[in-house]
Coordinates of C-alpha atoms in Angstrom, one line a residue:
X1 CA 15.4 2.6 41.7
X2 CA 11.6 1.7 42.2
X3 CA 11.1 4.5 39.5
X4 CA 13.4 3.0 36.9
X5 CA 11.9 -0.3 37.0
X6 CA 9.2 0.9 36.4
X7 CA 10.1 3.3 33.5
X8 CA 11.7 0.2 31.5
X9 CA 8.4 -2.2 32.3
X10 CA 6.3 0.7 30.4
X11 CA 9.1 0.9 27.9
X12 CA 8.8 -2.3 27.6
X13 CA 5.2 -2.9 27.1
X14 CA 5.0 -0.3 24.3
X15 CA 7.9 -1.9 22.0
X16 CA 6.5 -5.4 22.4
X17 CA 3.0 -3.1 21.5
X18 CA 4.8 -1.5 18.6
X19 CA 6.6 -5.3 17.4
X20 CA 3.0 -6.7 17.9
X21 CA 1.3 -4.1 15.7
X22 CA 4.6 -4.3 13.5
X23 CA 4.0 -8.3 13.1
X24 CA 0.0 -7.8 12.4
X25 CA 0.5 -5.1 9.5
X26 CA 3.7 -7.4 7.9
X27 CA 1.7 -10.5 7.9
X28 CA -1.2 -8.8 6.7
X29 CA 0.6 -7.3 3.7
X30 CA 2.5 -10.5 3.2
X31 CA -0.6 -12.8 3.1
X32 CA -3.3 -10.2 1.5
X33 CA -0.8 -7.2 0.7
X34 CA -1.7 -7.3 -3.2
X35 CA -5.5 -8.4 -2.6
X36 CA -5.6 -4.9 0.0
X37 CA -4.3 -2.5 -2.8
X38 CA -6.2 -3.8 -5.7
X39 CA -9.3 -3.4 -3.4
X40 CA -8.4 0.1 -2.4
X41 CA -7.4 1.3 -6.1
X42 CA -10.9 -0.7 -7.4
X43 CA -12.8 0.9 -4.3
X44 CA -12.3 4.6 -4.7
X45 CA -15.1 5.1 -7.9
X46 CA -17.7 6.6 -5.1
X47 CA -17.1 7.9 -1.5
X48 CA -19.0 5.6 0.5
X49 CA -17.1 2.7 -1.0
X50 CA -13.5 4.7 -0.8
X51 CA -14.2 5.1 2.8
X52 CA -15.2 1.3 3.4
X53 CA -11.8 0.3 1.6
X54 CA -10.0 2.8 3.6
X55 CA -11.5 1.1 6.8
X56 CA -10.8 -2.1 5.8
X57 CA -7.6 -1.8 4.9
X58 CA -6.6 -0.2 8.1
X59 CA -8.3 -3.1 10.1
X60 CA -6.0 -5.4 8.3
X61 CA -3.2 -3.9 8.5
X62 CA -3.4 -1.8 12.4
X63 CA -2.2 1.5 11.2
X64 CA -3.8 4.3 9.5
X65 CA 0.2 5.6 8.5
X66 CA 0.0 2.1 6.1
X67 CA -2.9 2.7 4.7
X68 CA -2.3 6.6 4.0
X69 CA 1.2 5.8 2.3
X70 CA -1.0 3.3 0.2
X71 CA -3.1 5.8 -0.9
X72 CA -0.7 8.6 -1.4
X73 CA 1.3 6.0 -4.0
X74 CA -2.1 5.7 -5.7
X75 CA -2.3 9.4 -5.8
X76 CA 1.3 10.0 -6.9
X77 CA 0.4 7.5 -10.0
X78 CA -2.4 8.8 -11.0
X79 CA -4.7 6.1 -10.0
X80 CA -6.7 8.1 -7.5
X81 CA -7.7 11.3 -7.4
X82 CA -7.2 13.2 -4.0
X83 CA -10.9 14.5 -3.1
X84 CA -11.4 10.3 -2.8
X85 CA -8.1 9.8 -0.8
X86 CA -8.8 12.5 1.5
X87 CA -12.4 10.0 2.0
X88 CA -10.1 6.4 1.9
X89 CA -8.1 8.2 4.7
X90 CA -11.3 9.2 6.9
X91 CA -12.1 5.7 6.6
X92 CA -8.6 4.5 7.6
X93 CA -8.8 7.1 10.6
X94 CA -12.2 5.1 12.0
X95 CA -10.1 1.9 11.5
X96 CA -7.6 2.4 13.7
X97 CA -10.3 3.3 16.2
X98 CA -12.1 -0.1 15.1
X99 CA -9.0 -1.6 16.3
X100 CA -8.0 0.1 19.1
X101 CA -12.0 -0.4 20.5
X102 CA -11.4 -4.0 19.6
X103 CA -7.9 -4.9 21.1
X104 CA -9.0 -3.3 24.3
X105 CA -12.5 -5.5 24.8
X106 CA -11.2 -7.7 27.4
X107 CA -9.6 -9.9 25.2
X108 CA -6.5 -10.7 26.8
X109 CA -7.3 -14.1 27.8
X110 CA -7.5 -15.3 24.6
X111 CA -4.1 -14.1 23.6
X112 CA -2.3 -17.7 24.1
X113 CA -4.5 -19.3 21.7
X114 CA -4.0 -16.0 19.2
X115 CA -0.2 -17.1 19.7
X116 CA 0.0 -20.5 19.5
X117 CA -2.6 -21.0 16.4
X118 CA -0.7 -18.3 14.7
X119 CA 2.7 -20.1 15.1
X120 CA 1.3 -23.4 13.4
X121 CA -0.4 -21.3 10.9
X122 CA 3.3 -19.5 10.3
X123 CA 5.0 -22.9 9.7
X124 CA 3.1 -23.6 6.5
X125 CA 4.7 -22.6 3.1
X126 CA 2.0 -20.3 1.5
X127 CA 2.7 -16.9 1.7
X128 CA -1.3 -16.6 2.7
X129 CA -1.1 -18.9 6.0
X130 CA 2.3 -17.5 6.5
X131 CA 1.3 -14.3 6.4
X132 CA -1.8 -14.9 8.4
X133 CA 0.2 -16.6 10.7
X134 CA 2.2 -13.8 11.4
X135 CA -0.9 -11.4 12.2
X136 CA -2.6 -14.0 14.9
X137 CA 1.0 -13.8 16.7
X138 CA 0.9 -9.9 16.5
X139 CA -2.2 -9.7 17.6
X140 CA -1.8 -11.7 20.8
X141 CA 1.5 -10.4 21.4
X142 CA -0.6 -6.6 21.7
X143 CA -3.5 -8.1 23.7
X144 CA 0.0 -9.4 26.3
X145 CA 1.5 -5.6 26.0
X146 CA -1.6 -4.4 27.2
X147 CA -1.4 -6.6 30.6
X148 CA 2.1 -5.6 30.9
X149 CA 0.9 -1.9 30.8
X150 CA -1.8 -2.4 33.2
X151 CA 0.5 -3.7 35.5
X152 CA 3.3 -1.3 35.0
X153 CA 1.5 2.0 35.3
X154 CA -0.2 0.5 38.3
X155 CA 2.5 2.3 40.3
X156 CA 2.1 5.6 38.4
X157 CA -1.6 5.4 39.2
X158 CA -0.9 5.0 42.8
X159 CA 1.8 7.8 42.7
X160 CA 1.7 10.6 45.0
X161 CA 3.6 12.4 42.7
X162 CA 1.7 11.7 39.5
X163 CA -1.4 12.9 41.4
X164 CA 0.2 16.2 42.0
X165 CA 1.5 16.7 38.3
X166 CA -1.8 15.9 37.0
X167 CA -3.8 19.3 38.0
X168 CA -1.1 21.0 36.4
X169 CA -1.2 19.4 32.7
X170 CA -4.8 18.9 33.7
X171 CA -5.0 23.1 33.8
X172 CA -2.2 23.3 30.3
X173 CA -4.5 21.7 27.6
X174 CA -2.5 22.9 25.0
X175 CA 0.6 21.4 26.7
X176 CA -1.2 18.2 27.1
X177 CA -2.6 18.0 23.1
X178 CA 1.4 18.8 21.8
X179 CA 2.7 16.2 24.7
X180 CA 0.0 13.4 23.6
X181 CA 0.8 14.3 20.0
X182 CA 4.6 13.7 20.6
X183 CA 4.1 10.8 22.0
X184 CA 2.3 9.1 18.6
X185 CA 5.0 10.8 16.6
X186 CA 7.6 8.8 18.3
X187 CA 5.2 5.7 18.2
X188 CA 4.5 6.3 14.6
X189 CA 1.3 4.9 16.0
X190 CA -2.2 6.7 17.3
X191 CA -3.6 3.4 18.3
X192 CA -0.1 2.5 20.9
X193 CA -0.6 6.3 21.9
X194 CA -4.4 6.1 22.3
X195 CA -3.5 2.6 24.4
X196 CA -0.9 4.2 26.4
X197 CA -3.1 6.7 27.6
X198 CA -5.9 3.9 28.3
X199 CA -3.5 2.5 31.1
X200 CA -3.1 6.1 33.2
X201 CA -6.0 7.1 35.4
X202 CA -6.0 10.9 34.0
X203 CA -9.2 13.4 34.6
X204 CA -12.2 13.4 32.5
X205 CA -10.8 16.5 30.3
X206 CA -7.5 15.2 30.2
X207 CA -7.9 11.9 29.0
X208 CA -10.0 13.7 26.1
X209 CA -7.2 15.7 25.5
X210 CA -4.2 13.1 25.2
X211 CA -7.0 11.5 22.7
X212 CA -7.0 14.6 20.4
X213 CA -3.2 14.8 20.5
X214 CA -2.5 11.1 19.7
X215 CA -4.8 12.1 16.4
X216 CA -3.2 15.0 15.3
X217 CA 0.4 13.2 16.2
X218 CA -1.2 10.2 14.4
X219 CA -1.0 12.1 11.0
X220 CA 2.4 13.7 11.4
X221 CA 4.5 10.5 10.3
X222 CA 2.6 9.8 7.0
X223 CA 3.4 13.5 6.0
X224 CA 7.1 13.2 6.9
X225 CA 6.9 9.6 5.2
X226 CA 5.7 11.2 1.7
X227 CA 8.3 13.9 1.7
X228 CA 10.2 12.9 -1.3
X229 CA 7.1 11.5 -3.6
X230 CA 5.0 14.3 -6.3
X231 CA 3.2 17.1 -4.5
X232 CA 0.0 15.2 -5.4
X233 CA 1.0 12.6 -2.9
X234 CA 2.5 14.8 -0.2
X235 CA -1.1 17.0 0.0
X236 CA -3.2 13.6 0.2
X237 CA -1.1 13.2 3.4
X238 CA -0.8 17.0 4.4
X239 CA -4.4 17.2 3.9
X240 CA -5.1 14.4 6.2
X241 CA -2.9 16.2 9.1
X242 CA -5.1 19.5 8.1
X243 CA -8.2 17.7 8.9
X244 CA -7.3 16.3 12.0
X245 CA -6.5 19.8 13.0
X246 CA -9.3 21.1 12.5
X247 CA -10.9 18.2 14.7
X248 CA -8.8 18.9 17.1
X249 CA -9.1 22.5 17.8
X250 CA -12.8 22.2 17.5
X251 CA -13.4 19.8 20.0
X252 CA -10.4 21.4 22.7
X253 CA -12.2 23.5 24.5
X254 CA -15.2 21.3 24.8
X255 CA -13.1 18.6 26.0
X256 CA -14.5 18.1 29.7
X257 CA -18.2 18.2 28.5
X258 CA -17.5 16.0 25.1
X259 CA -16.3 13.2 28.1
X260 CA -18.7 13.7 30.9
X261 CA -21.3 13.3 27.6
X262 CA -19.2 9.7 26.7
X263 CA -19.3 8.5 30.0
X264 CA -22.8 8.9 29.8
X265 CA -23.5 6.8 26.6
X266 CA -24.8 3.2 26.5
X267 CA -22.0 1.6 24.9
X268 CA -19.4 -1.5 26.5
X269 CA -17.0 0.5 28.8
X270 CA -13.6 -0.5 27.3
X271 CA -12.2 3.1 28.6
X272 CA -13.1 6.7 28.2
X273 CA -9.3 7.0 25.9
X274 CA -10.9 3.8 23.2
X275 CA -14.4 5.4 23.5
X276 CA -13.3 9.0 22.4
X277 CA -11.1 8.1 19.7
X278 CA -13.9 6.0 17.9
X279 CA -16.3 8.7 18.3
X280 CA -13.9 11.5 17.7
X281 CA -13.2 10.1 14.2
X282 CA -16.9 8.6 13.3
X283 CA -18.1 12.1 13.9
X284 CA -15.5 13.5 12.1
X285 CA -15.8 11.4 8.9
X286 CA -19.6 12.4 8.8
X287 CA -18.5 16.7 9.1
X288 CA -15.8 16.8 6.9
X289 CA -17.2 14.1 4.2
X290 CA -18.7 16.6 2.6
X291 CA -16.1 19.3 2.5
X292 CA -13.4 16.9 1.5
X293 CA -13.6 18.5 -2.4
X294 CA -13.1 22.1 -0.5
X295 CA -10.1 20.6 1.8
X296 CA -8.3 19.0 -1.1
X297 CA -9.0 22.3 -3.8
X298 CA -7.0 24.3 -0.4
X299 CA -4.6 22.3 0.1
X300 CA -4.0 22.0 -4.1
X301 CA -3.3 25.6 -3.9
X302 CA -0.9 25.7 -1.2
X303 CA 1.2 23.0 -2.5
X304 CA 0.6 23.6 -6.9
X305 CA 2.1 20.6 -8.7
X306 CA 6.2 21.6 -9.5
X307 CA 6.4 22.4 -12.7
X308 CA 9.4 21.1 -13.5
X309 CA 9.2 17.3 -14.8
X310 CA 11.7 14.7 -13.4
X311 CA 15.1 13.7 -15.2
X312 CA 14.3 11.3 -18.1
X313 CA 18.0 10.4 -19.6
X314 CA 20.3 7.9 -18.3
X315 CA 22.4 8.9 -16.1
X316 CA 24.3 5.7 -14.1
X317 CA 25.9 4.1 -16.7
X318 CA 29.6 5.5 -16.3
X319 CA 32.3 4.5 -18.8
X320 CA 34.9 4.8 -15.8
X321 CA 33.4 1.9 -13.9
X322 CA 33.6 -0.8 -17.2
X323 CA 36.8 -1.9 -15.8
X324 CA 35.5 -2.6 -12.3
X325 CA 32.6 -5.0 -13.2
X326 CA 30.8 -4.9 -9.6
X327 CA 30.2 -0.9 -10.3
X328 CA 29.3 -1.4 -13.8
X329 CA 26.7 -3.5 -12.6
X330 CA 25.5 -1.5 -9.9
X331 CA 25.1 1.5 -12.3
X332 CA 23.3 -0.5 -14.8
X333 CA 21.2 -2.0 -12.3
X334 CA 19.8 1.1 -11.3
X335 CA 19.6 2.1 -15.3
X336 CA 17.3 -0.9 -15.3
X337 CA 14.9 0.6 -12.7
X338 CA 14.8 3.3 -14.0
X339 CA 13.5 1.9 -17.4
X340 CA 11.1 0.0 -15.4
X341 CA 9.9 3.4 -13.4
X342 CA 9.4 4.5 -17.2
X343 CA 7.5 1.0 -18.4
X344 CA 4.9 1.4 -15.3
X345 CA 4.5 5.2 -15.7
X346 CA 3.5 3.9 -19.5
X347 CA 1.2 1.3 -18.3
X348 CA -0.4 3.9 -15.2
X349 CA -1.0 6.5 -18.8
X350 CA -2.8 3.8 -21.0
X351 CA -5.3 3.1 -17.7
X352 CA -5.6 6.4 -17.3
X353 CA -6.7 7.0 -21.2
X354 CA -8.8 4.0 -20.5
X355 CA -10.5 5.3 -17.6
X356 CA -11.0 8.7 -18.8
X357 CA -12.1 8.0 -22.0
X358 CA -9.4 10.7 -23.5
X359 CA -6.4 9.5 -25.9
X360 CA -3.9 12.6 -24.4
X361 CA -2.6 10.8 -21.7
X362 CA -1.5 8.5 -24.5
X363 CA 1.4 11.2 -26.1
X364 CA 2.9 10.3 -22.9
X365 CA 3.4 7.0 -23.8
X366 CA 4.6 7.2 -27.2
X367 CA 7.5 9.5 -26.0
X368 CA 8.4 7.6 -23.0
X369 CA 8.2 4.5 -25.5
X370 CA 10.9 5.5 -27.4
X371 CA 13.1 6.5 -24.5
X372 CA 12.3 3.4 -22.7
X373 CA 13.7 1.8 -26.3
X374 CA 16.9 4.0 -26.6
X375 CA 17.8 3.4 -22.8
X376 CA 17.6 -0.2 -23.1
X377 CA 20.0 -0.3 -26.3
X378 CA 22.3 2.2 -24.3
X379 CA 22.5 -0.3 -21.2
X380 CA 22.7 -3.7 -23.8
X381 CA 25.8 -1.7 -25.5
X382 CA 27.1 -0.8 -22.1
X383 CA 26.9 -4.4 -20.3
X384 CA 28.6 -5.6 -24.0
X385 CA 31.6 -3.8 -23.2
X386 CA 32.2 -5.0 -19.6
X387 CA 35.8 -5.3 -18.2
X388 CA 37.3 -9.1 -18.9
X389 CA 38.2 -9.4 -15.2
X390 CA 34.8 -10.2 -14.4
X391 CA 34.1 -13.5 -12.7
X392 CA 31.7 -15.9 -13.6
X393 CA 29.2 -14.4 -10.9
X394 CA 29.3 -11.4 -12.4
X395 CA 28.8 -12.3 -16.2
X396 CA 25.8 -14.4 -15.0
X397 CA 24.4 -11.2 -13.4
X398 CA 24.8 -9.4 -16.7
X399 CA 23.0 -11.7 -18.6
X400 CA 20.4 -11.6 -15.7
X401 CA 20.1 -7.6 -16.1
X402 CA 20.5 -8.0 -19.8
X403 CA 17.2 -10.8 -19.7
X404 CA 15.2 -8.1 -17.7
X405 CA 15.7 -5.2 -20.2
X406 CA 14.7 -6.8 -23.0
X407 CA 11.6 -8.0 -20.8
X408 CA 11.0 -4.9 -19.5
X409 CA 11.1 -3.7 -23.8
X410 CA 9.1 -6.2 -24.9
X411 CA 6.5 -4.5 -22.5
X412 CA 6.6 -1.3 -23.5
X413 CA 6.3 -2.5 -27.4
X414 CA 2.7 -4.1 -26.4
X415 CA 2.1 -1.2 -24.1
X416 CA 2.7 1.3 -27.1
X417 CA 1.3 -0.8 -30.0
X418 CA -0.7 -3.4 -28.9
X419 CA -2.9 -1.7 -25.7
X420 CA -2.4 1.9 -27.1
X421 CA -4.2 1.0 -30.6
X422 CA -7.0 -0.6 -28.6
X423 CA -7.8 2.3 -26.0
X424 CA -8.0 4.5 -28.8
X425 CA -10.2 2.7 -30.7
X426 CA -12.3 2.3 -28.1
X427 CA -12.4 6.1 -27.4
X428 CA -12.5 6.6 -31.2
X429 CA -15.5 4.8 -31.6
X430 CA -17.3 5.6 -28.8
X431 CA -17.8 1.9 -27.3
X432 CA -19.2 1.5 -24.3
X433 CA -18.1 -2.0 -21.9
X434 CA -20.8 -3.4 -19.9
X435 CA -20.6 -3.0 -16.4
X436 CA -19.0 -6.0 -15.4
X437 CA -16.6 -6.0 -18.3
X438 CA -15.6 -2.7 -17.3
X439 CA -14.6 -3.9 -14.0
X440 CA -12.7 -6.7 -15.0
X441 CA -10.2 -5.1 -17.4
X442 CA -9.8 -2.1 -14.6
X443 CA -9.2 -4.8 -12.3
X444 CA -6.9 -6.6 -14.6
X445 CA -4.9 -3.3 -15.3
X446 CA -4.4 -3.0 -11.5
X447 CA -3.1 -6.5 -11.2
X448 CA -0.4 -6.0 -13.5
X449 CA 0.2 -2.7 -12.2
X450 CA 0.9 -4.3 -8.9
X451 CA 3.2 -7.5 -10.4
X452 CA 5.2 -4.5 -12.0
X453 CA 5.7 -3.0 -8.9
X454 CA 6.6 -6.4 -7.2
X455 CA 9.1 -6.8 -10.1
X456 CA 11.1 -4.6 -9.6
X457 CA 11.7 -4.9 -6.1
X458 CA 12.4 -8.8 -6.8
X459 CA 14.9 -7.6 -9.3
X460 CA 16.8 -5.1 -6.8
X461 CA 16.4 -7.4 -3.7
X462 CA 16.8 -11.0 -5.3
X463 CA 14.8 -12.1 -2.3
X464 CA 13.5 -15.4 -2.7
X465 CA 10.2 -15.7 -1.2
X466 CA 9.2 -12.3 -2.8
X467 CA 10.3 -14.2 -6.3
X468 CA 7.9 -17.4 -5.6
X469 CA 5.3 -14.7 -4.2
X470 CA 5.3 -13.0 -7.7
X471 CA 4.8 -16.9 -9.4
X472 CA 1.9 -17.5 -7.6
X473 CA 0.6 -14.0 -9.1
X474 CA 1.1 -14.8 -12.4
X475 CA -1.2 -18.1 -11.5
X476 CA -3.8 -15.9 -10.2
X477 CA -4.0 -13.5 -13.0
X478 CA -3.9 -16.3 -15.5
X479 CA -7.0 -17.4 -14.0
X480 CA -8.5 -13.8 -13.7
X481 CA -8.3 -13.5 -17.4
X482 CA -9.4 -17.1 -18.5
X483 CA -12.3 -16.4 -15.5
X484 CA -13.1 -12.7 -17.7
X485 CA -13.0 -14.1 -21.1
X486 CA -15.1 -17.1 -19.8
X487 CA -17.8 -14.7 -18.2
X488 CA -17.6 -12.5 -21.5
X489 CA -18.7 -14.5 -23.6
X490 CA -21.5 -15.9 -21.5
X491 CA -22.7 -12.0 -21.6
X492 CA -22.1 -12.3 -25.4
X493 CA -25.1 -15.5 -25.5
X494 CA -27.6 -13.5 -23.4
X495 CA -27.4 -10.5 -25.9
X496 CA -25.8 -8.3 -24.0
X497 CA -25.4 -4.6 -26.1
X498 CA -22.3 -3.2 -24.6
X499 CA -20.6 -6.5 -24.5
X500 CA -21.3 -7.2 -28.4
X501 CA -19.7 -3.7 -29.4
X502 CA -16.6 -4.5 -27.3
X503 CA -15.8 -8.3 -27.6
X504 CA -13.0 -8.7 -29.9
X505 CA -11.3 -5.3 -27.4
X506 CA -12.3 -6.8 -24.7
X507 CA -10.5 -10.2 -25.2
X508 CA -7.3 -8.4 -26.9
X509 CA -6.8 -6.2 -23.8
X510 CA -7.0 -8.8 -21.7
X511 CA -4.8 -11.0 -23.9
X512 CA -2.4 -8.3 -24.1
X513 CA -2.2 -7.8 -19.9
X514 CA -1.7 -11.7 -19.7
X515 CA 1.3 -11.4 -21.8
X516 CA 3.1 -8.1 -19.9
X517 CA 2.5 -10.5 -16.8
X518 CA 4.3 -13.1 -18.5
X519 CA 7.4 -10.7 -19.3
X520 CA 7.1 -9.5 -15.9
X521 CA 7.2 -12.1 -13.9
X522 CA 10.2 -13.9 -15.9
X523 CA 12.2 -11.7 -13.6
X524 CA 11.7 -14.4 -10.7
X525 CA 13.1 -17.2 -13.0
X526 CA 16.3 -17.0 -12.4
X527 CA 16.1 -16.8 -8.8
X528 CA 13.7 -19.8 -7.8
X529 CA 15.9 -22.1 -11.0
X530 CA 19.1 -21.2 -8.7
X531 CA 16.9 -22.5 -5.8
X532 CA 15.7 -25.9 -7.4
X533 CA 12.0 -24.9 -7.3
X534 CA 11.1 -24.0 -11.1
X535 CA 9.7 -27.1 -13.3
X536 CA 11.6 -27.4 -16.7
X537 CA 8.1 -28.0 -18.1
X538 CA 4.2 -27.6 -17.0
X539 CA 3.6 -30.9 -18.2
X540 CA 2.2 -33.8 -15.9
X541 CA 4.7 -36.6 -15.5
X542 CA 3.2 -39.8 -17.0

């Protein structure tokens, strides 16, 4: 009896661990979710600063599996290439040992405070204070899981029977790295597996052990995760697992020296588990850093891109279903993502060309242009010729689909004419953006990038607060490009060469991203006017 208790007070611990580091990584992403992936798409021109936005991205959101489906996205839409999310990911690997090192520094006592300012925080209406809100409670909920496991392995660590099992796996290090590794797996979690193991009293070699197999188990549910996206994506999260791997199996048979060595070092004893994880993965990221090129040229030629490219045509919008409106309406619901799939793959192309200074990528985006135009006549035809049984709810959903195609149109015609013209002008001509400039278009492309993204889930989920999240968005980007056309032409009075040869392009791009925002965004109208909370007009009541 004595034994189940205690079996359901660890059980317990680690799923109010696992909610906590649930609440942190949700409230993170909900207040800064946006901010964190612009910073790791802007971040990844040079190693040292991929691996800083890797790190910092992990610390915000308390899991390494986050931040490497982040990345692999990036990778999968050509945003990144995968020798610098093989670094973002070493840097997201020293994060989550950041955080575990953290979490376990004796700050339990402070947990109540975490709580309670984090519930106030929650209350407020901004998705930022929400959101941060959220975090503070997650983190103090981990810091109480951690006194819960304390006092629930207490028993195992007085156990007779633990202290005869122990020699055994202590003697089977290969048992005890695939046992340790099992263990994150089913935690989808390194840092719960690494704390876990901080709570047992286990040998010197052991503990060393468990550590290596919570990292190699650590990388496992990314991999699984990216299973149905490009190969591109899959081998930035296969590569990953690969070198953790290699960590691991050269640092197994050293394990008893590499901890007698850490129990030796002058750093703040917060447990030989917390203290080999952070300096299993520092030392790691310096090795491999330089062989991450090699690692991700490997891996490139174990897993070759398919060649086969994915279905283009339309294929939900089924003539049986006209006369049962609700299935019309699904099927051209998911015609309508499909379109907007097709819009952002245009607008991830004309970056690309932009980046690259090369106009190919660009033939892309004239053919998916005019299938993006004969798909959206094919579903405006289609929703025309829906059943008359269908109820006022579901003719005002039509017109809401209807609204979002033509949107979704209108940005493929500026994509296609208005920002394709421009980047090959500038590639035609040679120009060259200053610096700064540079940075603020590529940032401005990312923005929208994002909001399209956001889009279309508002679209499919209707969910209200991800609706008035996308408004706010469009506020910020307004003020991103009056901010860039301001600071442009105060580099035009100070003579600035590059920023001469490029103004007119430089304030037509950024005109041009304002107003795909603008069609973007409109999908939230409808949504927050059924709620009461749009304005009829922006003007200030007398």
């Amino acid at each position: 009896m004595n034994s189940m208790v205690v079996l359901f007070q660890i059980a317990g611990a680690v799923a109010l661990l696992l909610f906590g580091i649930g609440l942190v990584r949700d409230g993170a992403t909900e207040a800064f979710g946006v901010r964190m992936r612009m910073a790791l798409g802007l971040g990844t021109r040079t190693g040292p600063r991929a691996f800083f936005s890797g790190l910092v991205a992990t610390l915000g959101l308390q899991s390494s599996t986050a931040t490497a489906l982040m990345t692999a996205s990036f990778v999968d839409r050509g945003l990144m290439k995968e020798r610098m999310a093989q670094v973002v990911l070493l840097g997201a690997n020293v994060g989550t040992a950041l955080t575990a090192f953290i979490v376990s520094a004796g700050l339990e006592a402070a947990s109540p405070l975490l709580i309670f300012t984090g519930y106030l925080m929650a209350r407020r209406k901004s998705a930022i204070w929400t959101g941060t809100g959220r975090a503070l409670i997650g983190l103090g909920l981990m810091l109480v899981s951690l006194t819960m496991l304390q006092f629930a392995t207490q028993f195992l660590r007085d156990s007779p029977e633990l202290a005869a099992f122990l020699p055994m796996l202590d003697t089977a290090w290969p048992v005890a790295l695939f046992f340790a590794a099992s263990i994150a797996v089913m935690c989808s979690s390194s840092l719960a597996a690494v704390l876990l193991i901080m709570s047992l009293n286990l040998p010197v070699g052991l503990t060393v052990v468990m550590v290596l197999g919570a990292n190699l188990g650590g990388a496992v549910p990314a991999v699984l995760a990216t299973g149905n996206l490009d190969a591109g994506a899959r081998r930035v999260t296969l590569g990953n697992l690969v070198i953790r791997a290699i960590g691991c199996m050269a640092v197994l048979p050293f394990a008893g020296k590499v901890g007698e060595s850490l129990l030796q070092m002058p750093i703040p004893q917060t447990g030989l588990a917390v203290e080999t994880h952070l300096v299993f993965n520092c030392i790691l990221a310096l090795v491999i850093w330089p062989f991450t090129g090699l690692i991700a040229r490997l891996v490139n030629t174990a897993m070759p891109d398919e060649g086969e490219q994915k279905a283009v045509g339309p294929s939900w919008l089924d003539e049986s279903a006209l006369q049962t409106p609700l299935l019309a309406l699904t099927g051209a619901s998911r015609e309508v993502m499909a379109i907007g799939d097709a819009v952002d793959e245009m607008l991830t192309q004309t970056r690309k060309a932009f980046h690259d200074n090369d106009t190919a990528p660009l033939a892309q985006v004239d053919e998916l242009e005019r299938r993006v135009d004969r798909r959206q006549q094919e579903v405006k035809t289609y929703l025309s010729r829906l059943g008359s049984s269908a109820t006022e709810d579901e003719k005002r959903q039509s017109i809401t689909i209807l609204d979002y195609v033509i949107n979704l149109e209108h940005v493929g015609d500026i994509i296609d004419r208005g920002l394709g013209p421009e980047v090959r002008k500038k590639v035609g001509l040679g120009l060259r953006f200053s610096n700064e400039g540079y940075q603020e278009i590529d940032r401005m492309f990312l923005m929208t990038q994002e909001n399209m993204r956001l889009a279309q889930s508002v679209f499919l989920s209707r969910d209200r607060d991800m609706a008035r999240r996308l408004m706010e968005l469009k506020i910020e980007i307004r003020k991103h490009e009056r901010q860039s056309a301001q600071r442009h032409l105060i580099r035009l009075r100070e003579g600035h060469e590059g920023t001469r040869e490029t103004s007119s392009l430089h304030l037509d791009i950024l005109r041009d991203l304002k107003r795909i925002n603008a069609h973007v965004v409109s999908v939230a109208h409808p949504i927050l006017d059924e709620e009461g909370l749009l304005f009829e007009s922006r003007l200030r009541s007398r």
